[in-house]
Amino acid sequence: MVKSILTTLLILSCSTLSHANTLKVGLVLDKGGKDDKSFNSAAYLGAKKAEQDLKIDLKYVEATDTNAIENLHRAFARKNFDLVIGIGFAQQDAVKKVAAQFPKVKFAVVDSDVKAPNVRSLLFEEHEGSFLVGALAAMASKTNSVGFVGGMDIPLIRRFSMGYAAGAKYVNPKINFTENYVGVTGEAWNNPAKAKELALAQIAKGSDVIFVAAGASNSGVFDAVEEKKKFAIGVDSNQNWIKPGVILTSMMKAVDIAVYDTIKETQAGKFTSGTVLYGLKNDGVNYTLDKYNEKLITPDMKKKVEEIKKKIIAGQIQVPDYYKKK
Amino acid sequence: MKRIFGFLLGLTLALLLTLFAGENPWNVFTILVRSAFGSMYDLGLTLSYTTPLIFCGLSVAIGFHAGLFNIGAEGQMTMAVVTAAAVGVLLPDVPFPLAPVLAVLAALIAGGLWGWIAGWLRAVRGSHEVIITIMMNFIAAGLAGWFALKIIPNPDSQNPETALVSPNYMFKDYDLVARLFPDTPANASLVFAIVIAVLMWIFLWKTAWGFKLRAVGSNPEAAHRAGISEKKVQIAAMTLAGALAGFVALSEVVGSAGQYRIGFSPDYGFIGIAVALMASNNPLGIIVSAFLMGALHKGASDLDLETSTITRDFSRIIQALVILGVVAQGYWEWFKQKRRKG
């Protein structure tokens, strides 16, 4: 009897001990939520993978309203989480404020630039990846015109559009380019019906490849191209699997890898603050090629786009960057 | 607070539902209580939700007293908040004590105007106020979004929000309530809200105006025969309702954020309906019911953080069940009364 009690106590103390050593990671997702199959999904999957591989203690939340983001960060920090990761540009102010108040807690933030000794900013060279898919779009277009459907009309999404248009024009200088945005508020990430209407309008005007960067609204564009038998290009995650055959490729933004690496380095005690740039160079952004779209990308197209990729990395092609426009 | 039983019934049902998600209801309840009142910080957040809910609850209640269903508190509030932000951004040189007064007055006029339109259409054209106010909500959201992002956007941020108002407009250092609750948006507007609720109680039950308003609400035909212009009263009631919702500008712009942020409201205008119903439209009861709903909102938002299976959507279910519980109790009382008569 005594023995069994002792064993139980031992097991209990072990489990609490190991619990105390486990890295506690809090993930604050944007309004799109973990099931947007795109941006937030990528972050969620990265963190989930870290949970499995690295045995960390993961807790994720989705922001309900604008006021909630700061409170969620503060709630994690107050509960002594070791690392709090904010996903999305909308979390910049919240992280800046909360990180200053909790200097012992480490923060990471995707798509926002926060300069603080305990914050790591994970930034992506979206324009470079967009340039590649723009080039592919121009090669695949039969009508000589390509379109872009953005989610919320903000500089970040304009950056996708600008790189994409430049890539298409690089391959075919005479190509027609149209761009539309779903909206100007956070709802734009969650409005597939409107995204579908925009895509249908672009198709009616002649576009046959549409790049969409609109979070959970992407599915609307995918529906539209499936109906009209045109092509779409997915974004952030590899979205080729969602509708095989009509998704030409995806502009992959390795949010999952960025999140995973940050967690891994923090666990190993190698957390560094400052900005980490993910570009073509380190596979932070890329076009995707898998079994779902291998029939759509001909070997010739692949060869050309790989060449362009090399040139961008080597600095021979200057991709225009919306952030540096002004 | 006659409807407290309905509130508890709805809450209990919601907590029992968590059994299906594999949670311990008692555990969920303690999380709710702890994260609503557990510390000064938590309490501050609860109070910061309470303030706009009092204003919106009063807005809905005054409509009910005049026999009108104001679903437009959300839109009236939005117009008021964006107006206050616009005044603060476009007229930065107004000196301090005058500046916040000016901003709030402008907000009240904007909110009141938004209510007046619905009231006028109702009284003069006979359009149903429920439809009108719902549609006015959409117009307000569109107008406010356009104005905030095209005319006075925040140049330093990609967030959909207006620029910050000039510091003259904020009563930060003079705000004793805000000092009590550091890091939270709670501010002195809470005191204003309570004062206004008391004033409204006096207005409704101690003045001739309030009597006329309630007379029209309980029987417009009889009020008309007694020489009360029910049209004027309806227009006045909706205008007042709009202005009351407009007071949210006080807590949101002048009191805490200093700007209009699109999506700042977790549907205050609609939760306000529940707040008013729960208090049977009694202004003093609204203070308490707004506090309960504020606590529920804050508590439920932390469930996501503290449990593994309950997500943010569940907080909506809890709110819905509480509203159903309150409404069911109202129906039960009405049913009993009817049986007694019949």
XYZ file of C-alpha atoms in Angstrom:
668
model
C 0.000 0.000 0.000
C 2.681 2.424 1.121
C 4.737 1.341 -1.827
C 1.996 2.061 -4.291
C 1.390 5.478 -2.752
C 5.064 6.238 -3.003
C 5.152 5.139 -6.619
C 2.177 7.312 -7.376
C 3.862 10.235 -5.690
C 7.014 9.551 -7.613
C 5.156 9.417 -10.904
C 3.276 12.560 -9.994
C 6.404 14.453 -9.063
C 8.115 13.266 -12.238
C 5.248 14.370 -14.376
C 5.065 17.775 -12.686
C 8.824 18.129 -13.014
C 8.861 17.286 -16.672
C 5.860 19.531 -17.028
C 7.785 22.416 -15.530
C 10.552 21.896 -18.052
C 8.278 21.732 -21.050
C 8.423 24.780 -23.251
C 5.067 26.535 -23.144
C 4.142 28.078 -26.445
C 1.106 30.271 -27.064
C -0.081 30.884 -30.595
C -2.375 33.822 -31.359
C -4.005 33.359 -34.746
C -5.590 36.101 -36.797
C -9.313 36.413 -37.436
C -9.187 33.985 -40.391
C -8.722 31.167 -37.918
C -6.815 27.903 -38.082
C -9.021 26.435 -40.805
C -8.457 29.043 -43.502
C -6.351 26.424 -45.367
C -3.895 29.201 -46.068
C -2.032 31.672 -43.885
C -3.280 30.787 -40.401
C -3.406 27.086 -41.255
C 0.260 27.187 -42.136
C 1.119 28.747 -38.785
C -1.083 26.260 -36.962
C 0.450 23.268 -38.733
C 3.959 24.490 -38.006
C 3.167 24.816 -34.317
C 1.332 21.485 -34.270
C 4.332 19.774 -35.830
C 6.547 21.306 -33.163
C 4.165 19.997 -30.522
C 4.562 16.465 -31.841
C 8.282 16.505 -32.597
C 9.570 18.588 -29.733
C 7.060 17.707 -26.987
C 6.240 21.290 -26.225
C 3.086 22.473 -24.512
C 1.083 24.248 -27.222
C -1.987 26.404 -26.761
C -3.585 28.289 -29.620
C -6.332 30.909 -29.692
C -8.100 32.848 -32.410
C -8.774 36.553 -32.049
C -12.480 37.387 -31.823
C -12.346 41.145 -32.175
C -9.748 43.841 -32.566
C -9.631 44.524 -28.833
C -9.018 40.873 -28.076
C -5.590 40.511 -29.715
C -3.717 42.509 -27.100
C -5.587 40.771 -24.285
C -4.726 37.338 -25.659
C -1.028 38.177 -25.828
C -1.144 39.571 -22.322
C -3.068 36.552 -21.061
C -0.368 34.203 -22.389
C 2.395 36.360 -20.947
C 0.704 36.527 -17.536
C 0.373 32.764 -17.478
C 4.162 32.569 -17.854
C 4.265 31.124 -21.330
C 7.835 30.962 -22.583
C 7.113 31.920 -26.157
C 4.130 33.742 -27.604
C 3.723 33.797 -31.370
C 1.464 36.331 -33.074
C 0.308 35.601 -36.586
C -0.400 38.492 -38.918
C 0.211 42.170 -39.508
C -2.730 43.124 -37.275
C -0.805 42.012 -34.173
C 2.056 44.477 -34.493
C 0.817 47.055 -31.972
C -0.308 44.423 -29.500
C 3.051 42.632 -29.512
C 4.968 45.899 -29.262
C 2.990 46.912 -26.187
C 2.840 43.568 -24.385
C 6.469 42.594 -25.118
C 7.634 45.803 -23.441
C 5.700 44.916 -20.295
C 6.899 41.302 -20.112
C 10.618 41.436 -20.877
C 11.118 37.837 -19.701
C 8.629 36.346 -22.142
C 9.823 35.762 -25.686
C 7.642 36.860 -28.563
C 7.661 36.118 -32.253
C 5.470 37.823 -34.782
C 4.813 36.959 -38.416
C 4.375 39.696 -41.030
C 5.005 42.465 -38.517
C 8.205 44.293 -37.765
C 8.666 44.889 -34.046
C 12.017 46.025 -32.726
C 12.454 44.902 -29.135
C 15.031 42.780 -27.280
C 12.554 39.945 -26.710
C 10.764 39.955 -30.064
C 11.649 38.100 -33.220
C 10.009 39.435 -36.372
C 9.446 36.819 -39.057
C 9.218 38.615 -42.381
C 8.759 37.158 -45.839
C 9.836 38.370 -49.257
C 6.352 37.916 -50.691
C 7.194 39.879 -53.826
C 9.887 37.393 -54.863
C 7.629 34.362 -54.648
C 4.819 36.279 -56.318
C 7.175 37.136 -59.168
C 7.714 33.412 -59.812
C 4.025 32.523 -59.865
C 3.421 35.612 -62.023
C 5.900 34.227 -64.534
C 4.166 30.832 -64.457
C 0.774 32.522 -64.858
C 1.948 34.377 -67.966
C 3.308 31.130 -69.442
C 0.045 29.284 -68.779
C -2.268 32.054 -69.977
C -3.858 31.455 -73.366
C -5.878 34.663 -73.404
C -2.867 36.815 -72.743
C -4.307 38.225 -69.556
C -3.928 37.363 -65.906
C -5.695 38.546 -62.780
C -5.061 39.088 -59.103
C -7.640 38.922 -56.302
C -6.361 40.309 -53.005
C -8.027 40.002 -49.622
C -7.772 43.204 -47.684
C -6.446 46.228 -49.543
C -3.283 46.860 -47.534
C 0.378 47.389 -48.459
C 1.211 43.754 -47.578
C -1.206 42.409 -50.189
C -0.258 45.114 -52.702
C 3.251 43.693 -52.358
C 2.007 40.296 -53.610
C 0.198 41.964 -56.485
C 3.123 44.103 -57.561
C 5.562 41.180 -57.624
C 3.048 39.025 -59.458
C 2.384 41.642 -62.153
C 6.117 42.192 -62.595
C 6.690 38.441 -62.992
C 3.974 38.144 -65.610
C 5.320 41.156 -67.521
C 8.844 39.736 -67.343
C 7.710 36.696 -69.349
C 5.286 38.535 -71.587
C 5.622 42.334 -71.629
C 2.302 42.760 -73.441
C 0.197 40.784 -70.996
C -2.981 42.339 -69.559
C -3.159 42.545 -65.796
C -6.227 43.214 -63.660
C -6.365 43.393 -59.881
C -9.239 43.536 -57.408
C -9.538 43.468 -53.642
C -12.247 41.775 -51.633
C -12.517 44.576 -49.088
C -10.872 47.043 -46.772
C -11.611 45.432 -43.404
C -10.726 42.172 -41.692
C -13.925 40.642 -43.084
C -12.189 40.539 -46.464
C -10.270 37.435 -45.359
C -13.523 35.617 -44.749
C -15.720 36.449 -47.706
C -15.464 33.694 -50.356
C -18.722 34.800 -52.011
C -17.337 38.219 -52.884
C -13.996 36.716 -53.946
C -15.871 34.407 -56.303
C -17.773 37.321 -57.860
C -14.527 39.207 -58.417
C -12.937 36.151 -60.032
C -15.947 35.600 -62.297
C -15.806 39.262 -63.345
C -12.109 38.961 -64.145
C -12.741 35.775 -66.142
C -15.525 37.551 -68.057
C -13.011 40.254 -68.929
C -10.647 37.611 -70.304
C -8.289 36.606 -67.505
C -7.611 32.879 -67.426
C -5.107 32.649 -64.577
C -5.995 34.286 -61.260
C -3.632 34.597 -58.315
C -5.537 34.920 -55.071
C -4.137 36.144 -51.758
C -7.201 36.398 -49.568
C -6.994 33.925 -46.684
C -10.224 31.997 -46.219
C -11.773 33.876 -49.163
C -9.513 31.926 -51.530
C -12.034 29.103 -51.846
C -14.410 31.428 -53.705
C -11.846 32.007 -56.431
C -11.131 28.275 -56.618
C -14.853 27.628 -57.140
C -15.014 30.247 -59.872
C -12.102 28.834 -61.873
C -13.437 25.312 -61.481
C -16.801 26.401 -62.914
C -15.244 28.268 -65.828
C -12.366 25.800 -66.356
C -9.641 28.379 -65.838
C -6.633 28.405 -63.511
C -6.080 29.802 -60.058
C -2.908 30.185 -58.025
C -3.106 29.546 -54.299
C -1.254 31.347 -51.574
C 0.659 30.953 -48.289
C 0.117 27.189 -47.876
C 0.516 24.693 -50.684
C -3.096 24.767 -51.850
C -2.703 22.589 -54.959
C -4.630 19.731 -53.329
C -7.794 21.725 -52.736
C -8.959 21.529 -56.347
C -6.491 19.394 -58.324
C -6.349 20.295 -61.984
C -7.406 23.921 -61.739
C -4.855 25.183 -59.257
C -1.807 25.904 -61.362
C 0.528 26.278 -58.404
C 0.713 28.022 -55.042
C 2.854 30.879 -53.845
C 4.061 29.154 -50.746
C 4.993 31.256 -47.786
C 6.727 29.027 -45.274
C 4.967 30.380 -42.206
C 4.930 26.819 -40.874
C 8.709 26.526 -41.119
C 9.226 29.960 -39.608
C 6.996 29.061 -36.667
C 8.530 25.605 -36.267
C 12.098 26.886 -36.387
C 11.368 29.626 -33.900
C 9.902 27.133 -31.442
C 12.786 24.728 -31.986
C 15.429 27.379 -31.459
C 13.679 28.707 -28.379
C 13.579 25.206 -26.919
C 17.287 24.795 -27.561
C 17.916 28.121 -25.831
C 18.947 29.781 -29.066
C 16.187 32.342 -29.368
C 17.430 35.508 -31.010
C 15.552 38.751 -31.364
C 15.564 40.885 -34.458
C 14.311 40.271 -37.944
C 14.509 36.944 -39.731
C 13.943 37.264 -43.457
C 12.443 34.392 -45.405
C 12.989 34.732 -49.136
C 13.687 32.625 -52.213
C 17.206 32.083 -50.957
C 16.215 30.054 -47.919
C 12.990 28.595 -49.353
C 10.921 30.985 -47.260
C 8.814 31.672 -50.326
C 8.522 29.517 -53.422
C 6.175 28.142 -56.064
C 4.926 24.625 -55.420
C 5.081 21.543 -57.582
C 3.515 18.266 -56.456
C 1.420 15.367 -57.726
C -1.676 17.575 -57.945
C -0.279 20.034 -60.459
C 2.546 18.174 -62.171
C 0.438 17.857 -65.323
C -0.189 21.598 -65.436
C 3.438 22.711 -65.248
C 5.264 21.499 -68.359
C 8.992 20.686 -68.151
C 9.595 23.743 -70.308
C 7.748 26.013 -67.891
C 9.597 24.471 -64.978
C 12.926 25.075 -66.649
C 12.133 28.709 -67.332
C 10.855 29.439 -63.872
C 13.859 27.764 -62.235
C 16.077 30.024 -64.319
C 14.175 33.086 -63.169
C 14.468 31.906 -59.598
C 18.233 31.594 -59.910
C 18.452 35.055 -61.418
C 16.448 36.612 -58.604
C 18.633 34.928 -55.997
C 21.735 36.082 -57.833
C 20.360 39.608 -57.956
C 20.191 39.692 -61.755
C 16.462 40.365 -61.642
C 15.315 43.162 -59.378
C 11.792 42.380 -58.159
C 9.871 45.578 -57.438
C 8.919 45.825 -53.754
C 5.781 47.738 -52.775
C 7.261 48.530 -49.369
C 10.164 50.377 -50.976
C 8.071 52.152 -53.568
C 7.636 55.378 -51.664
C -33.420 42.144 -12.199
C -36.502 39.958 -12.284
C -34.972 37.913 -15.047
C -31.982 36.679 -13.066
C -33.573 33.239 -12.947
C -33.622 33.048 -16.738
C -30.006 34.160 -16.813
C -28.978 31.410 -14.419
C -31.039 28.825 -16.291
C -29.380 29.710 -19.607
C -25.950 29.707 -18.018
C -26.537 26.318 -16.378
C -27.748 24.810 -19.645
C -24.699 26.166 -21.437
C -22.373 24.802 -18.783
C -24.045 21.398 -18.972
C -23.416 21.474 -22.720
C -19.697 21.531 -21.990
C -20.135 17.960 -20.713
C -20.493 16.893 -24.337
C -17.183 18.511 -25.115
C -15.634 16.448 -22.331
C -15.165 19.312 -19.892
C -16.178 19.505 -16.269
C -18.984 22.139 -16.085
C -17.975 23.244 -12.601
C -14.446 23.689 -13.841
C -15.686 25.765 -16.768
C -17.768 27.850 -14.388
C -14.805 28.600 -12.131
C -12.757 29.607 -15.175
C -15.576 31.938 -16.203
C -15.702 33.547 -12.771
C -11.958 33.739 -12.344
C -11.284 35.278 -15.716
C -14.090 37.803 -15.287
C -13.275 38.972 -11.741
C -10.044 37.156 -10.806
C -7.768 40.198 -10.689
C -7.881 43.954 -11.119
C -6.772 43.404 -14.691
C -9.575 40.927 -15.420
C -12.120 43.097 -13.637
C -10.915 46.102 -15.636
C -11.541 44.275 -18.897
C -14.969 43.168 -17.706
C -15.810 46.780 -16.829
C -14.515 47.988 -20.174
C -17.071 45.697 -21.816
C -19.721 46.765 -19.312
C -19.616 50.469 -20.197
C -20.615 50.249 -23.877
C -23.142 47.558 -22.961
C -24.843 49.936 -20.508
C -25.115 52.592 -23.217
C -26.418 50.151 -25.821
C -28.758 48.532 -23.304
C -30.232 51.955 -22.458
C -30.551 52.715 -26.165
C -32.541 49.545 -26.789
C -34.571 50.022 -23.594
C -35.776 53.525 -24.415
C -36.968 52.195 -27.760
C -38.890 49.406 -26.016
C -40.499 51.909 -23.632
C -41.848 53.785 -26.649
C -43.005 50.537 -28.240
C -40.157 50.460 -30.745
C -37.576 47.754 -31.291
C -34.221 49.438 -31.897
C -31.877 46.908 -33.506
C -29.839 49.823 -34.772
C -27.740 50.563 -31.694
C -24.755 49.033 -33.479
C -25.028 51.446 -36.414
C -25.826 54.469 -34.257
C -22.813 53.669 -32.123
C -20.573 53.228 -35.184
C -21.592 56.604 -36.609
C -20.979 58.279 -33.274
C -17.572 56.685 -32.747
C -16.304 57.545 -36.220
C -17.628 61.110 -35.821
C -15.820 61.556 -32.518
C -12.621 60.240 -34.091
C -13.089 62.548 -37.088
C -13.506 65.613 -34.863
C -10.414 64.621 -32.904
C -8.295 64.100 -36.002
C -9.505 67.025 -38.112
C -9.598 69.684 -35.360
C -6.397 68.955 -33.411
C -6.014 72.441 -31.905
C -9.067 72.613 -29.664
C -7.843 73.050 -26.040
C -8.308 70.262 -23.494
C -11.453 70.649 -21.425
C -13.410 71.784 -24.474
C -12.062 69.147 -26.865
C -13.557 65.967 -25.390
C -16.867 67.756 -24.810
C -16.920 68.818 -28.448
C -16.088 65.316 -29.669
C -18.756 63.688 -27.516
C -21.371 66.286 -28.508
C -20.597 65.652 -32.167
C -20.857 61.922 -31.512
C -24.236 62.310 -29.789
C -25.529 64.363 -32.719
C -24.299 61.752 -35.217
C -25.801 58.869 -33.245
C -28.983 60.837 -32.617
C -29.301 61.675 -36.303
C -28.938 57.998 -37.181
C -31.733 57.178 -34.729
C -33.834 60.145 -35.896
C -33.856 58.889 -39.495
C -35.287 55.558 -38.383
C -37.764 57.292 -36.042
C -38.910 59.705 -38.744
C -39.390 56.930 -41.274
C -41.319 54.953 -38.698
C -43.582 57.790 -37.568
C -44.174 59.608 -40.850
C -43.815 56.920 -43.478
C -44.892 53.932 -41.408
C -41.801 51.874 -42.308
C -41.080 49.238 -39.732
C -38.249 50.310 -37.451
C -36.758 46.802 -37.242
C -36.098 46.682 -40.979
C -34.967 50.300 -41.125
C -32.535 50.057 -38.230
C -31.040 46.810 -39.520
C -30.418 48.392 -42.896
C -29.072 51.552 -41.283
C -26.504 49.346 -39.519
C -25.090 48.305 -42.873
C -25.082 51.857 -44.191
C -23.278 53.019 -41.044
C -20.664 50.265 -41.353
C -20.033 51.175 -44.995
C -19.897 54.936 -44.405
C -17.694 54.629 -41.355
C -15.344 52.233 -43.142
C -15.041 54.536 -46.119
C -14.479 57.607 -43.992
C -11.979 55.922 -41.707
C -9.877 54.424 -44.484
C -10.123 57.022 -47.239
C -10.309 60.327 -45.358
C -8.500 59.886 -42.029
C -6.612 56.560 -42.150
C -3.822 55.778 -39.713
C -0.627 56.379 -41.698
C 1.493 54.254 -39.344
C -0.441 51.044 -39.506
C -1.866 48.495 -41.897
C -4.778 47.940 -39.535
C -8.166 49.262 -40.633
C -8.403 52.213 -38.260
C -8.410 55.993 -38.191
C -5.471 58.133 -37.185
C -5.142 58.864 -33.472
C -7.026 61.873 -32.180
C -4.998 64.750 -30.798
C -4.004 64.199 -27.125
C -6.195 67.182 -26.117
C -9.184 64.950 -26.668
C -8.259 62.254 -24.198
C -8.843 62.479 -20.467
C -6.073 60.001 -19.699
C -4.311 61.650 -16.735
C -7.502 62.938 -15.190
C -9.110 59.525 -15.362
C -9.149 57.991 -11.885
C -10.941 54.821 -12.972
C -8.323 54.145 -15.630
C -5.607 54.493 -12.968
C -7.270 51.783 -10.924
C -7.110 49.357 -13.826
C -3.785 49.775 -15.602
C -3.347 48.139 -19.036
C -7.081 47.824 -19.592
C -9.415 50.053 -21.585
C -11.591 50.603 -18.472
C -12.117 54.313 -17.891
C -14.232 56.978 -16.236
C -16.992 56.612 -18.818
C -18.265 53.826 -16.596
C -19.235 56.464 -14.030
C -20.903 58.505 -16.782
C -22.788 55.419 -17.896
C -24.153 54.812 -14.392
C -25.111 58.476 -14.003
C -26.897 58.434 -17.336
C -28.750 55.248 -16.408
C -29.979 56.950 -13.230
C -30.957 60.068 -15.194
C -32.885 57.918 -17.606
C -34.740 56.250 -14.757
C -35.719 59.701 -13.437
C -36.709 60.783 -16.937
C -38.921 57.748 -17.526
C -40.708 57.613 -14.196
C -40.567 61.136 -12.748
C -41.174 63.452 -15.700
C -44.183 64.156 -17.897
C -42.041 63.503 -20.969
C -41.165 60.068 -19.705
C -44.809 59.383 -18.935
C -45.822 60.347 -22.479
C -43.133 58.092 -23.888
C -44.294 55.125 -21.837
C -47.936 55.885 -22.654
C -47.195 55.684 -26.371
C -45.272 52.495 -25.739
C -48.030 50.716 -23.873
C -50.929 51.856 -26.056
C -50.362 54.298 -28.918
C -54.090 54.495 -29.671
C -55.004 55.481 -26.115
C -52.095 57.914 -25.966
C -53.291 59.513 -29.189
C -56.823 59.949 -27.808
C -55.340 61.461 -24.644
C -53.812 64.160 -26.811
C -50.262 62.858 -27.019
C -48.686 63.088 -30.475
C -47.425 59.517 -30.806
C -45.453 60.455 -33.926
C -43.438 63.115 -32.144
C -42.798 60.749 -29.253
C -41.645 57.955 -31.558
C -39.233 60.271 -33.377
C -37.940 61.647 -30.072
C -37.502 58.147 -28.636
C -35.470 56.911 -31.592
C -33.348 60.073 -31.550
C -32.674 59.569 -27.855
C -31.906 55.905 -28.497
C -29.364 56.919 -31.147
C -27.771 59.470 -28.834
C -27.542 56.936 -25.996
C -25.777 54.452 -28.272
C -23.616 57.383 -29.374
C -22.246 57.687 -25.846
C -20.063 54.676 -26.671
C -17.805 57.236 -28.354
C -17.063 58.493 -24.856
C -15.669 55.194 -23.654
C -14.089 54.099 -26.928
C -12.551 57.251 -28.417
C -12.181 59.783 -25.614
C -11.749 57.240 -22.843
C -9.504 54.528 -24.223
C -8.501 53.895 -27.835
C -8.316 57.463 -29.165
C -9.338 56.276 -32.599
C -12.043 54.392 -34.456
C -10.909 50.860 -35.192
C -13.067 48.925 -37.594
C -14.254 45.842 -35.742
C -13.743 47.337 -32.262
C -17.195 46.206 -31.250
C -17.957 42.566 -30.504
C -21.579 43.423 -31.442
C -22.257 45.691 -28.460
C -25.434 46.896 -30.163
C -26.838 43.399 -30.359
C -25.702 42.223 -26.942
C -27.393 45.454 -25.785
C -30.735 43.922 -26.762
C -30.094 41.040 -24.387
C -28.960 43.466 -21.705
C -32.206 45.455 -22.001
C -34.372 42.313 -22.050
C -32.641 40.873 -19.020
C -33.349 44.040 -17.029
C -36.965 44.269 -18.297
C -35.914 47.655 -19.703
C -35.363 49.129 -16.257
C -32.408 51.558 -16.560
C -31.092 50.694 -13.110
C -31.359 46.983 -13.826
C -29.440 47.574 -17.045
C -26.375 48.571 -15.039
C -26.398 45.137 -13.403
C -27.292 43.138 -16.484
C -24.644 44.949 -18.559
C -22.126 44.006 -15.896
C -23.246 40.352 -16.031
C -23.085 40.233 -19.823
C -19.716 42.007 -19.764
C -18.410 39.440 -17.300
C -19.784 36.627 -19.441
C -18.132 38.072 -22.537
C -14.767 38.469 -20.851
C -14.993 35.116 -19.077
C -16.043 33.229 -22.183
C -13.230 34.685 -24.250
C -10.755 33.128 -21.827
C -12.332 29.680 -22.082
C -10.544 29.323 -25.387
C -7.279 29.885 -23.581
C -7.876 27.747 -20.519
C -9.597 24.655 -21.850
C -8.588 22.377 -24.659
C -11.935 21.717 -26.330
C -13.931 24.909 -25.916
C -13.239 27.480 -28.598
C -14.227 31.098 -29.047
C -17.404 30.025 -30.831
C -18.631 28.456 -27.637
C -18.819 31.856 -25.956
C -21.474 32.702 -28.545
C -23.423 29.590 -27.579
C -23.311 30.577 -23.920
C -24.565 34.068 -24.742
C -27.313 32.679 -26.954
C -28.515 30.256 -24.275
C -28.522 33.009 -21.664
C -30.647 35.179 -23.952
C -32.991 32.262 -24.610
C -33.263 31.619 -20.873
C -34.128 35.259 -20.207
C -36.684 35.389 -23.018
C -38.205 32.084 -21.944
C -38.731 33.440 -18.446
C -40.412 36.523 -19.879
C -42.670 34.291 -21.933
C -43.470 32.110 -18.912
C -44.511 35.136 -16.852
C -46.685 36.402 -19.687
C -48.231 32.947 -20.064
C -49.024 32.672 -16.343
C -50.589 36.124 -16.332
C -52.714 35.271 -19.338
C -53.934 32.059 -17.736
C -54.866 33.886 -14.584
C -56.903 36.396 -16.587
C -58.459 33.866 -18.929
